[in-house]
Amino acid sequence: MSQLPTTTIIGLEVHVQLKTATKLFCGCSTKFGSPPNTQVCPVCLGLPGALPVINEHAIELAIRAGLAINCDIPPLTKWDRKQYFYPDLPKGYQISQFDLPICADGCLEIVDPADADATRRIGITRAHLEEDAGKSMHDEAAGRADSRIDLNRCGTPLLEIVSEPDLRTAEEALAYLTKLKEIMTHLGVSDCEMQEGSLRVDANVNLHIDKHGQRIATPIVEVKNMNSFRNVVAALHFEVDRQYAEWEETGHTIETHGKRTFGWDDVKGVTYPQREKEESADYRYFPCPDLLPIRIPSERVEEIRGSLGETPEETRERLQSQYGIKAYDADVIVSQGRAMVEYFDAVAMASGEGKRASSWIQQDVMRTLKEQGGDIESFGVTAEQLAQLLSKVSSGELTNDRARDVFKHLSENGGDVDQAIKALGIEAVDDSEMETLVKELLTANPKVVDDVKNGNQKAVGSLIGQARGKNPNANPQKVREIALRLIEQA
Amino acid sequence: MLDSALEVLRLQAAGEASAVEIAERALDAIEASQSTHNAYTHVDRESAVAAAKSVDAKRAAGQPLGALAGVPIAVKDVLCTSDMPTTCSSEMLRGFRPPYDATVVGKLRAADAVIVGKTNMDEFAMGASTETSAFGITKNPWDTSRTPGGSSGGAAAAVAAGTVPLSLGTDTGGSIRQPAAFCGVTGLKPTYGRVSRYGLVAFASSLDQIGPMAWSADECALLMNVIAGFEPRDSTSLDQAVPDFTLATESNDLRGVRIGVLRESAQAEGIDESIRNAVKHAIGVFAELGAEIVDVDLPHREYWVPTYYVIAPSEASSNLSRYDGAHYGHRAGAEAKDLVSMYCRSRAEGFGAEVKRRIMIGTYALSEGYADEYYNKALKVRRLIRGDYDAAFSQVDLMLGPVTPTPAFPLGDKIDDPIQMYLCDLFTVGANLAGVPAISLPGGFDPSGLPIGIQLQAPTLEESRLLFAASAFQSATDYHTQRPNQ
């Protein structure tokens, strides 16, 4: 039986954790991975009598994000309470935004996955701020059926970005998410670390089936708990097939069955129903009486707009043309966020070595950051130092290997480049000293001399290793030059 | 001595009594009155004496002392105290010790006041008689067969019974002014936002306000000086300069002051003759002091109570969601088999009937399909009510009227009739809905000797004007100097 023509309708709700040092309504740290319940206070625990106070930085980041996805920033926004009972929601309500979100009516253009020359415009309904809930951990103490609650995450600021149901394929959804993540990272709005939950995706999906000119809509399914883009794609593919099969079998439509909530089982690769939404939850939204509405003057919006700078695309193009690096390399650097781009710019500019800067950053800097677990803003080797180091390499003052030693020393111990060179005992070897060394080597290696005389200049290579064995500061280039000159003169 | 903070300060300054002696006297008075009046939910002799000792030590060492040094004070049990339980007179919070002090409590400590204990109240401040407390009813010191009013009944009775010169109450719909009227003391509800709500366990956040209770306006001013002021931890706190409120009580000259009288309110049905007479009498006193008496009208006054009884329960239903047995407070025992039954049982067991009633009203008023009909409509009416106040205060400096329809009613009289109980707020809720300050002051006695309160209301931030007029009234009358026979 052949399948009827079908259109997939997908809308995404993306929760992005804003990169603030402290929570949305109190001064507790938002650091990830601390021992349970160590980053809490009466406010984020919702203790009787405690009151929320807005974190201005979260407002600024939300506006940055909203402007980057082409949203309007209304002059007035307010806070609402969304009521439901859950053990990891200590107040019994979540402070969120209901009818006056901070960002409205935006859009994102993506490259059409089906046609690289075409673009698709995906509408963004709104983006609103809200506080995160805590985390329930079930049965974690071995063999005991108990539940524990970690409230460290309570009150962490989230921006929920809601798209229009404009996406038509899992691939489009992937392109949208990838672009959204790139923008948020680039602007420093969020880390977008899915493993740490700082980017979470819910997908609303259903099918419009064309049966002899009549359009039939299947029930909408909201798929929750997807913790990677790969899972989003897999879940959407699965859901498309499942919904068609279900419709063939049961004839259920949106009119008869409305909306349901499903989860995604990563191991089995299936979606599964979580709870029926026949009676939709009544969140009893109402304005939060503890917080005043926020007025955002248009001057402030324009000020933030002016500080947004270039888009990731513009940056990628500029890095390629300005420094002559490859598209792939530009992409890696840009994907690390704006701070990394600034670091690269500084190194490349000061050293005049764009390509070398690109490869050092992708290899040495990023690897060291991963090992040390920090970010580029607080990295031990400043852009000026790395630039200085690369200049020394290009002038032949340091070999690549010795420069790596210096880099390692700087990243571990701090200090400046000259101090590091001194500490490592790296000294420039003067020419006469070098000549003496090469002469000794030539005397000890008559075969090399013969080979070179017979036209095999590469034979000199074996001397370089020996030279560096005797003096680690010997410059390979110099050794080669001197050896060839001496053999010729002999 | 225990009826005046100023006298307590004078005695210490003159070396006639130490802070410890004064604290001991207050604690003894509480002990003597507790079985009769039950004004307290918790009394902490040890920490009170320790606080008094440190005041004496500071004085002996010549160190600077706070404005309330050595003054015993009682605090309504809805305010968080790190060294005493904070129960809101509910089973739900029996034994709950917050890890922090409410801002006002911190300010009292900084002013070297001696906090002797926590006062009884209607459960979660819901009620007008202090009969919904899980810690037993409080009795009116003027007549122990009658209620002290509510919800700050304990705070009013603590002063009226002569156990402390000052207490702190909270007022959401009249909960300072009505018990002040019933107990013959003076109680001030400040402008919304004048006193930080941080650490005040929320009932209806947009209406709640903390305020002083004492025998006289002068003493209320003393306490206002300590508790008022902007605080960044409360976003609704007003960033406004705080005047010296005690200066407001230094003059008795009311010439040029225009006092509006809600004449029809004093004539409304169901109002006790004695109340009517007291208001009429007060008008005469103010006129004699030089005030100009003007008729005013608040056209939407008939909607005050219905608007209040939609907004307050709606906010309460949300604010009280946190009492679910999961994190602190009362939790149902082993019979709760799953999460939902644990929630249901914990709340069923922890909350009393009035609290449950209001949670149900609020939940209904906020629910989908009904919010427009109730909650959202109430918000619109609230704006009209504020408009009435603005219009009235463009003509007059103060408004005068009754506090309550009747003097203190007998215990048990209204507890089974919520509508009758809600009508106790008839004259007081307007100030909460509009956010303006209002004061209740002793204005006479009914034929059986029960005190009667009269109410003054002022524009936003004009507490000084209220205290000035109230103090002038008290210089011309002696109702605030009368004491119950004990």
Short mmCIF file of C-alpha atoms in Angstrom, two decimals, chain A residues 19-384:
data_model
loop_
_atom_site.label_atom_id
_atom_site.label_comp_id
_atom_site.label_asym_id
_atom_site.label_seq_id
_atom_site.Cartn_x
_atom_site.Cartn_y
_atom_site.Cartn_z
CA LYS A 19 25.22 32.44 31.08
CA THR A 20 24.85 34.47 34.25
CA ALA A 21 27.11 33.98 37.25
CA THR A 22 24.14 34.05 39.63
CA LYS A 23 20.54 32.84 39.55
CA LEU A 24 17.54 34.70 38.13
CA PHE A 25 16.13 35.91 41.47
CA CYS A 26 18.94 35.53 44.02
CA GLY A 27 22.70 35.66 44.39
CA CYS A 28 23.34 31.90 44.38
CA SER A 29 25.89 30.57 41.92
CA THR A 30 24.76 28.85 38.71
CA LYS A 31 27.90 26.69 38.55
CA PHE A 32 27.24 23.22 37.21
CA GLY A 33 28.17 20.01 38.95
CA SER A 34 28.49 21.04 42.60
CA PRO A 35 27.44 18.66 45.39
CA PRO A 36 23.62 18.57 45.78
CA ASN A 37 21.96 21.44 47.62
CA THR A 38 25.12 23.47 48.13
CA GLN A 39 24.07 26.39 45.92
CA VAL A 40 20.81 27.33 47.58
CA CYS A 41 19.38 30.11 49.74
CA PRO A 42 15.96 30.95 51.21
CA VAL A 43 14.97 32.69 47.95
CA CYS A 44 15.67 29.88 45.49
CA LEU A 45 14.36 27.32 47.98
CA GLY A 46 11.12 29.30 48.18
CA LEU A 47 11.23 29.32 51.98
CA PRO A 48 8.33 31.09 53.70
CA GLY A 49 8.92 34.85 53.65
CA ALA A 50 11.69 34.90 51.06
CA LEU A 51 11.24 37.23 48.07
CA PRO A 52 12.72 37.24 44.56
CA VAL A 53 14.82 40.09 43.16
CA ILE A 54 15.55 40.19 39.42
CA ASN A 55 19.07 39.65 38.09
CA GLU A 56 19.58 42.50 35.60
CA HIS A 57 22.22 40.56 33.69
CA ALA A 58 19.62 37.94 32.73
CA ILE A 59 17.42 40.67 31.28
CA GLU A 60 20.32 41.97 29.22
CA LEU A 61 21.24 38.52 27.92
CA ALA A 62 17.60 37.81 27.02
CA ILE A 63 17.44 41.04 25.04
CA ARG A 64 20.72 40.19 23.26
CA ALA A 65 19.37 36.77 22.36
CA GLY A 66 16.03 38.19 21.25
CA LEU A 67 17.61 40.80 18.99
CA ALA A 68 19.86 38.19 17.40
CA ILE A 69 16.81 36.14 16.43
CA ASN A 70 15.08 39.22 15.03
CA CYS A 71 12.55 39.62 17.82
CA ASP A 72 10.79 42.77 18.96
CA ILE A 73 11.58 43.79 22.52
CA PRO A 74 8.33 45.24 23.87
CA PRO A 75 8.68 48.26 26.16
CA LEU A 76 6.92 46.45 29.00
CA THR A 77 7.36 42.91 30.19
CA LYS A 78 6.15 41.26 33.38
CA TRP A 79 6.38 38.17 35.54
CA ASP A 80 3.72 35.55 36.04
CA ARG A 81 3.38 32.53 38.25
CA LYS A 82 2.77 29.14 36.67
CA GLN A 83 1.31 26.83 39.28
CA TYR A 84 1.86 23.10 39.55
CA PHE A 85 2.90 20.67 42.23
CA TYR A 86 6.19 18.85 41.81
CA PRO A 87 8.84 17.91 44.37
CA ASP A 88 11.60 19.74 42.55
CA LEU A 89 9.51 22.92 42.36
CA PRO A 90 9.79 24.19 45.94
CA LYS A 91 7.38 27.13 45.76
CA GLY A 92 4.62 25.16 44.04
CA TYR A 93 4.87 27.61 41.18
CA GLN A 94 7.46 28.68 38.67
CA ILE A 95 8.09 32.35 38.01
CA SER A 96 7.78 32.67 34.26
CA GLN A 97 6.29 34.99 31.67
CA PHE A 98 2.83 34.43 30.28
CA ASP A 99 1.21 37.14 28.18
CA LEU A 100 3.99 39.74 27.96
CA PRO A 101 7.23 37.88 27.11
CA ILE A 102 10.48 39.82 26.89
CA CYS A 103 10.94 38.90 23.19
CA ALA A 104 8.23 38.49 20.54
CA ASP A 105 7.78 37.97 16.80
CA GLY A 106 11.20 36.93 15.59
CA CYS A 107 12.54 34.67 12.90
CA LEU A 108 15.61 32.73 11.90
CA GLU A 109 16.79 32.04 8.36
CA ILE A 110 18.30 28.64 7.76
CA VAL A 111 19.91 27.06 4.71
CA ASP A 112 17.37 24.68 3.18
CA PRO A 113 18.76 21.20 3.82
CA ALA A 114 17.08 20.06 0.60
CA ASP A 115 18.63 22.82 -1.52
CA ALA A 116 21.91 24.42 -0.49
CA ASP A 117 21.17 27.50 -2.59
CA ALA A 118 17.82 28.20 -0.94
CA THR A 119 16.93 29.49 2.52
CA ARG A 120 13.95 28.90 4.76
CA ARG A 121 12.51 31.46 7.13
CA ILE A 122 11.42 29.94 10.45
CA GLY A 123 9.13 32.11 12.52
CA ILE A 124 9.80 32.56 16.23
CA THR A 125 6.63 33.19 18.21
CA ARG A 126 8.27 34.41 21.38
CA ALA A 127 11.11 33.97 23.81
CA HIS A 128 10.42 34.33 27.50
CA LEU A 129 12.43 34.22 30.70
CA GLU A 130 11.75 31.76 33.47
CA GLU A 131 13.40 30.11 36.44
CA ASP A 132 14.53 26.51 36.22
CA ALA A 133 13.33 23.86 38.66
CA GLY A 134 15.50 21.45 40.66
CA LYS A 135 16.35 17.87 39.88
CA SER A 136 14.82 14.68 41.27
CA MET A 137 17.09 11.69 41.60
CA HIS A 138 15.39 8.36 42.02
CA ASP A 139 16.78 5.19 43.55
CA GLU A 140 20.36 6.40 43.41
CA ALA A 141 21.44 4.96 46.74
CA ALA A 142 22.15 1.37 45.72
CA GLY A 143 19.25 -0.96 46.29
CA ARG A 144 17.07 1.60 48.03
CA ALA A 145 13.87 2.80 46.44
CA ASP A 146 14.24 6.35 47.63
CA SER A 147 14.02 9.70 45.92
CA ARG A 148 16.29 12.61 46.57
CA ILE A 149 16.02 16.16 45.45
CA ASP A 150 18.85 18.46 44.39
CA LEU A 151 17.74 22.08 44.32
CA ASN A 152 21.03 23.58 43.07
CA ARG A 153 19.44 24.26 39.68
CA CYS A 154 16.38 25.98 41.16
CA GLY A 155 16.19 29.54 39.96
CA THR A 156 18.75 29.22 37.18
CA PRO A 157 17.70 31.59 34.37
CA LEU A 158 16.25 30.01 31.22
CA LEU A 159 15.18 31.62 27.99
CA GLU A 160 12.47 29.54 26.32
CA ILE A 161 12.51 30.15 22.57
CA VAL A 162 9.30 29.00 20.90
CA SER A 163 9.25 28.58 17.13
CA GLU A 164 6.25 28.70 14.85
CA PRO A 165 5.27 25.28 13.45
CA ASP A 166 7.25 26.20 10.32
CA LEU A 167 9.69 23.30 10.24
CA ARG A 168 8.89 20.51 7.79
CA THR A 169 11.61 17.89 8.28
CA ALA A 170 13.91 16.57 10.96
CA GLU A 171 16.79 17.96 8.92
CA GLU A 172 15.28 21.42 8.98
CA ALA A 173 14.85 21.09 12.73
CA LEU A 174 18.52 20.16 12.99
CA ALA A 175 19.57 23.14 10.85
CA TYR A 176 17.42 25.45 13.01
CA LEU A 177 18.85 24.10 16.27
CA THR A 178 22.42 24.24 14.98
CA LYS A 179 21.99 27.84 13.95
CA LEU A 180 20.27 28.80 17.18
CA LYS A 181 23.02 27.21 19.23
CA GLU A 182 25.69 28.95 17.17
CA ILE A 183 24.07 32.36 17.72
CA MET A 184 23.61 31.85 21.45
CA THR A 185 27.19 30.67 21.92
CA HIS A 186 28.59 33.39 19.69
CA LEU A 187 26.78 36.12 21.62
CA GLY A 188 27.91 34.72 24.95
CA VAL A 189 24.26 34.30 25.90
CA SER A 190 24.62 30.62 26.76
CA ASP A 191 27.12 27.77 26.79
CA CYS A 192 24.53 25.54 25.14
CA GLU A 193 26.05 22.44 26.73
CA MET A 194 23.39 19.80 26.17
CA GLN A 195 25.09 17.32 28.50
CA GLU A 196 24.86 19.86 31.29
CA GLY A 197 21.27 20.69 30.42
CA SER A 198 22.02 24.26 29.40
CA LEU A 199 20.20 23.63 26.11
CA ARG A 200 17.06 21.50 26.15
CA VAL A 201 14.64 20.80 23.32
CA ASP A 202 10.97 19.86 23.23
CA ALA A 203 9.47 19.18 19.80
CA ASN A 204 5.83 19.48 18.82
CA VAL A 205 5.09 17.36 15.79
CA ASN A 206 2.15 16.12 13.77
CA LEU A 207 1.29 15.21 10.19
CA HIS A 208 -1.01 16.74 7.64
CA ILE A 209 -2.13 13.87 5.43
CA ASP A 210 -3.60 14.66 2.03
CA LYS A 211 -6.37 12.13 1.44
CA HIS A 212 -8.03 12.77 -1.93
CA GLY A 213 -7.68 16.52 -1.53
CA GLN A 214 -8.90 16.47 2.06
CA ARG A 215 -6.35 17.46 4.72
CA ILE A 216 -6.29 15.29 7.81
CA ALA A 217 -4.20 16.37 10.84
CA THR A 218 -2.89 13.74 13.24
CA PRO A 219 -2.85 14.46 16.99
CA ILE A 220 0.03 16.72 18.07
CA VAL A 221 2.72 14.98 20.07
CA GLU A 222 5.11 16.95 22.25
CA VAL A 223 8.33 14.96 22.56
CA LYS A 224 10.26 15.86 25.69
CA ASN A 225 13.61 14.88 27.24
CA MET A 226 15.83 14.97 24.20
CA ASN A 227 19.41 15.57 25.25
CA SER A 228 21.22 15.76 21.92
CA PHE A 229 20.56 17.05 18.43
CA ARG A 230 21.03 13.48 17.17
CA ASN A 231 18.19 12.39 19.42
CA VAL A 232 15.96 15.19 18.15
CA VAL A 233 16.48 14.04 14.57
CA ALA A 234 15.95 10.38 15.47
CA ALA A 235 12.86 11.13 17.53
CA LEU A 236 11.32 13.22 14.76
CA HIS A 237 11.93 10.52 12.16
CA PHE A 238 10.47 7.92 14.46
CA GLU A 239 7.46 10.08 15.31
CA VAL A 240 6.63 10.75 11.63
CA ASP A 241 6.47 7.02 10.90
CA ARG A 242 4.69 6.23 14.13
CA GLN A 243 2.01 8.86 13.63
CA TYR A 244 1.29 7.72 10.09
CA ALA A 245 1.02 4.11 11.21
CA GLU A 246 -1.17 5.06 14.15
CA TRP A 247 -3.46 7.05 11.88
CA GLU A 248 -3.77 4.14 9.45
CA GLU A 249 -4.57 1.83 12.33
CA THR A 250 -6.84 3.98 14.48
CA GLY A 251 -7.91 6.94 12.37
CA HIS A 252 -7.18 9.27 15.33
CA THR A 253 -7.00 12.93 14.34
CA ILE A 254 -6.23 16.19 16.08
CA GLU A 255 -9.95 16.82 16.42
CA THR A 256 -10.53 13.54 18.25
CA HIS A 257 -7.31 13.30 20.25
CA GLY A 258 -5.78 16.78 20.58
CA LYS A 259 -2.31 16.88 22.04
CA ARG A 260 -0.24 14.34 23.96
CA THR A 261 3.12 14.30 25.71
CA PHE A 262 5.72 11.70 24.77
CA GLY A 263 9.21 10.94 25.98
CA TRP A 264 12.19 9.74 23.94
CA ASP A 265 13.92 6.50 24.86
CA ASP A 266 17.45 6.93 23.60
CA VAL A 267 18.39 3.27 24.10
CA LYS A 268 15.42 1.73 22.34
CA GLY A 269 15.17 4.56 19.83
CA VAL A 270 11.44 5.02 20.36
CA THR A 271 9.06 7.67 21.59
CA TYR A 272 6.59 6.65 24.29
CA PRO A 273 3.52 8.28 25.82
CA GLN A 274 4.12 10.04 29.17
CA ARG A 275 0.72 11.28 30.20
CA GLU A 276 -2.44 11.96 28.31
CA LYS A 277 -3.34 15.60 27.98
CA GLU A 278 -7.04 14.97 27.57
CA GLU A 279 -7.58 17.37 30.40
CA SER A 280 -4.94 19.96 29.77
CA ALA A 281 -3.03 21.12 32.83
CA ASP A 282 -4.44 24.31 34.34
CA TYR A 283 -1.43 26.37 35.36
CA ARG A 284 -3.57 29.21 36.75
CA TYR A 285 -1.17 31.86 35.50
CA PHE A 286 -1.41 35.24 37.22
CA PRO A 287 0.95 38.21 37.58
CA CYS A 288 3.60 37.56 40.24
CA PRO A 289 2.83 40.08 42.99
CA ASP A 290 6.38 39.94 44.34
CA LEU A 291 7.98 41.45 41.23
CA LEU A 292 7.24 44.72 39.49
CA PRO A 293 6.71 44.81 35.72
CA ILE A 294 9.90 45.71 33.86
CA ARG A 295 10.04 48.74 31.61
CA ILE A 296 12.68 48.47 28.90
CA PRO A 297 13.39 51.84 27.30
CA SER A 298 13.97 51.70 23.55
CA GLU A 299 17.34 53.42 24.12
CA ARG A 300 18.48 50.46 26.13
CA VAL A 301 17.36 48.06 23.41
CA GLU A 302 19.23 50.09 20.81
CA GLU A 303 22.30 50.21 22.99
CA ILE A 304 22.29 46.43 23.26
CA ARG A 305 21.61 46.12 19.53
CA GLY A 306 24.65 48.29 18.89
CA SER A 307 26.79 46.00 21.02
CA LEU A 308 25.76 42.80 19.23
CA GLY A 309 28.55 43.08 16.65
CA GLU A 310 28.87 40.80 13.66
CA THR A 311 26.85 37.63 13.18
CA PRO A 312 28.58 34.24 13.19
CA GLU A 313 28.32 34.17 9.38
CA GLU A 314 29.91 37.55 9.02
CA THR A 315 32.68 36.49 11.38
CA ARG A 316 33.33 33.27 9.45
CA GLU A 317 33.61 35.15 6.18
CA ARG A 318 35.83 37.82 7.67
CA LEU A 319 38.24 35.32 9.23
CA GLN A 320 38.66 33.57 5.89
CA SER A 321 39.28 36.71 3.89
CA GLN A 322 41.28 38.60 6.49
CA TYR A 323 43.66 35.81 7.50
CA GLY A 324 43.42 33.42 4.57
CA ILE A 325 42.34 30.49 6.70
CA LYS A 326 40.09 27.73 5.43
CA ALA A 327 36.30 27.71 5.86
CA TYR A 328 36.57 24.66 8.09
CA ASP A 329 39.07 26.34 10.40
CA ALA A 330 37.02 29.54 10.57
CA ASP A 331 34.02 27.41 11.47
CA VAL A 332 35.80 25.66 14.34
CA ILE A 333 36.93 28.96 15.83
CA VAL A 334 33.54 30.68 15.43
CA SER A 335 31.72 27.72 16.93
CA GLN A 336 33.70 28.24 20.14
CA GLY A 337 31.97 31.53 20.74
CA ARG A 338 32.82 35.18 20.49
CA ALA A 339 35.49 35.19 23.19
CA MET A 340 37.49 32.65 21.19
CA VAL A 341 37.08 34.72 18.03
CA GLU A 342 38.39 37.75 19.89
CA TYR A 343 41.35 35.72 21.16
CA PHE A 344 42.11 34.49 17.67
CA ASP A 345 41.79 37.99 16.23
CA ALA A 346 44.23 39.32 18.80
CA VAL A 347 46.80 36.57 18.23
CA ALA A 348 46.55 36.68 14.44
CA MET A 349 46.68 40.45 14.33
CA ALA A 350 49.65 40.86 16.69
CA SER A 351 51.71 38.04 15.23
CA GLY A 352 50.74 38.60 11.60
CA GLU A 353 50.42 34.82 11.43
CA GLY A 354 46.76 33.99 10.79
CA LYS A 355 47.23 30.40 9.70
CA ARG A 356 49.68 29.58 12.43
CA ALA A 357 47.39 31.23 14.98
CA SER A 358 44.47 29.19 13.68
CA SER A 359 46.30 25.88 13.99
CA TRP A 360 47.74 26.69 17.41
CA ILE A 361 44.35 27.70 18.74
CA GLN A 362 42.59 24.66 17.36
CA GLN A 363 45.23 22.30 18.66
CA ASP A 364 47.13 23.61 21.64
CA VAL A 365 44.76 26.18 23.09
CA MET A 366 41.57 24.16 22.78
CA ARG A 367 43.20 20.99 24.03
CA THR A 368 44.65 22.76 27.06
CA LEU A 369 41.30 24.39 27.81
CA LYS A 370 39.63 21.00 27.70
CA GLU A 371 42.26 19.55 30.06
CA GLN A 372 42.12 22.47 32.44
CA GLY A 373 38.34 22.84 32.23
CA GLY A 374 38.32 26.63 32.00
CA ASP A 375 37.18 29.11 29.42
CA ILE A 376 39.19 31.31 27.11
CA GLU A 377 38.42 34.48 29.08
CA SER A 378 40.41 33.19 32.05
CA PHE A 379 43.01 31.22 30.08
CA GLY A 380 46.56 31.43 31.45
CA VAL A 381 48.21 32.27 28.12
CA THR A 382 47.05 35.67 26.94
CA ALA A 383 46.58 36.47 23.27
CA GLU A 384 49.56 38.85 23.47
#
